[in-house]
Amino acid sequence: MAEPVAASTAESAPPVVPPEPSTAPNHHGPVGGKALALASLGALGVVYGDIGTSVLYAMKECLSWAPPNAEGKRLFPNGLEASAHAVAPTYDNVLGVLSLMFWALMLVVCVKYLYFVLRADNKGEGGILALAALVEGEDRKPKPRPKNGKIAIAVPMLLGLFGTGLLFGDGAITPAISVLGAMEGLSEQSTALTYLVVPITVGILIGVFLVQRFGTGKIGVAFGPVMLIWFIAIGLLGLRWIIEEPGVLHAVNPMHAVHFLGSHGAHGFILIGLVFLCVTGGEALYADMGHFGRGPIRLAWFTIALPGLLLNYFGQGAVLLAKPVGTVQNPFYALMGDHTVLLWVMLVLATLAAVIASQALISGVFSITRQAMQLGYWPRVTVVHTSASAEGQIYIPEMNWLLMASTIAVVLQFRSSSGLAAAYGIAVTGTMGITTYLFYLVCRRRWGYSQAYSLAFMVPFLIIDLTFFGANAVKILDGGWFPLAIGVIVFVVMTTWWRGRIELSQLMDSGQMEETLFLDDLATQMPVRVRGTAVFMSSTPNGIPNVLMHHLKHNQVLHQQVVLFSLSTLNVPYVKSDKALEVRELGHGFYRVVCKVGFMQDTDVPKLLARCADSGIKAEPMTTTYYLGRQTLLTTGASRLARWRKLLFSFLSRNARPPTAFFNLPPNRVVELGLQIEM
């Protein structure tokens, strides 16, 4: 049986931009001050974990500089090596880097994401796949292009798929760099403890992935309060040093950034890639919109997260100005001065914050995988719901173990946050650039903005995104290849699975018989009818599925009631229950059921079938049999797919989750009929 393919119909765009849309069913925004405060606290814990831990390594990578010794090595007084691309923390350099960070946070996070991108609401859901689906429209579906023999996938969705692949690469790096950045505080306590940084990091990461099966609801109860304490603590630490060196506040003037870039030439351009570390995690603002709503996300940022980050970054700049040039290895931990107890307290708090940052990204990968699977771009995987009340809390074992293996491999390969900084950023900048272009398409196609108005948004932000991307691209050979490689692999898997399913569906449909012809022949042949209901899963809402023809040919018998069940996944997160089912009686005890679901919904066929009772379908659980086709794919056919894609699609099909579990069918009521298909 070919899997159901997401269906669509073209949708006209309204002539003017609507006000900010309301949230989708199941994702209503908080009502009342208390609810808003609680939702904002939750957003603080989940949404801002990644960007909140950037203070551990962003400034260090830019200004952790030491003078060269006689051998040409740049070593701090404690013997540890300085960052490769850092510049000397002179007054002008400190203010220049701080100015770049300040305006990156203002323009990228505050203006682009919080003001503009959060308006692109796909029935309450956000994220790059939801944005691409919003561009495509609720019911648009890429169709085969017979003219040149290739499958046409719309450009916005292609960009969304590649951006998704880049986010998978980011998912392998974020936990590693966050926990490594926190554990490097051990070196500040004693250089004798440096050898423990990597083993402890690996141990913490293994623990994080092992507890995923319990669900984010249970392990994330303290996320909000911990991150609240974290942002307050880092803000107070920075404030103390700002009071000592108030001149650091001059960095708010953008001319310091301009002067810095002008005076450093090519090296200043490379340093932009390190400055970008302060805004990594910005994409999570949009991806997690469906969990909290735009109001709490904005409130948590402007009242807690942004003030804490700015105070800490400016405080780190003040530390670098207050201490002799070339003596500060880690400006974040230097904020504690000589207070050993405070250093240990912040080390523990930084570790907790890093774990939270890792958790947020891991949960995001689970959600994106589920969206891709429901839209038909990812093989079926096991989705475990870890909460009876919150549908978005899921656990995907296959992705969890893949992420764990990738993250640990990253730690063992790069071994420090400085080493990982070279690999970090290129995936996020690529995704941000794609988000900018997709938002431009939403403005044009969905909201009806003029070309000039839409370009007024896209051009400046695309310049910023491409500048960051170019600055990070020079680090490809130093490690930036890693997230790009993961992104390309994920993109190839997604497009191969999509194209393979369409080719398979076309092959299956080519042997289908028209409904009227089949029913007329049925009235003539009059096969034996037995009691009960037979449900045949069909990939299309037209024609008689091959599995039914196969069953009738070999068994010469039909049930008294036959249901042809088709599933259509739309480019929206949720479909209202009153629009989800279409039931049509065909005669001779046959019914056609077409079920529409959103890409955030699961499919429980028995429950959906029970809702058809008012339409005449009486499907008793103990007398209902579900028929599925089990294909054996042969790669020797004349399919338009390349040979390597056929082999990959065949491998993915064999290892995908069984459709019995995917459709939540009772195992003891399922009959699978084998078919050999040449592709």
XYZ file of C-alpha atoms in Angstrom, residues 26 35 64 171 188 205 223 238 248 261 308 328 353 369 415 446 451 457 471 473 514 534 541 571-572:
25
model
C -5.261 23.514 21.145
C -1.707 32.800 32.847
C 40.025 35.656 24.460
C 20.726 19.917 16.847
C 39.056 28.344 35.736
C 25.007 14.430 27.486
C 13.164 24.798 33.389
C 27.608 41.908 34.614
C 31.814 50.200 28.253
C 35.081 46.476 10.861
C 20.175 39.684 31.434
C 41.641 36.850 30.703
C 21.294 26.114 31.860
C 10.626 15.138 12.610
C 36.952 18.670 22.476
C -0.586 35.166 1.463
C 6.598 44.161 -4.005
C 11.728 43.789 4.786
C 31.597 35.077 7.676
C 31.486 29.979 5.510
C -12.704 2.837 -11.669
C -13.422 -4.687 5.858
C -9.592 9.088 -2.774
C -0.298 21.984 5.057
C -1.862 23.218 8.300
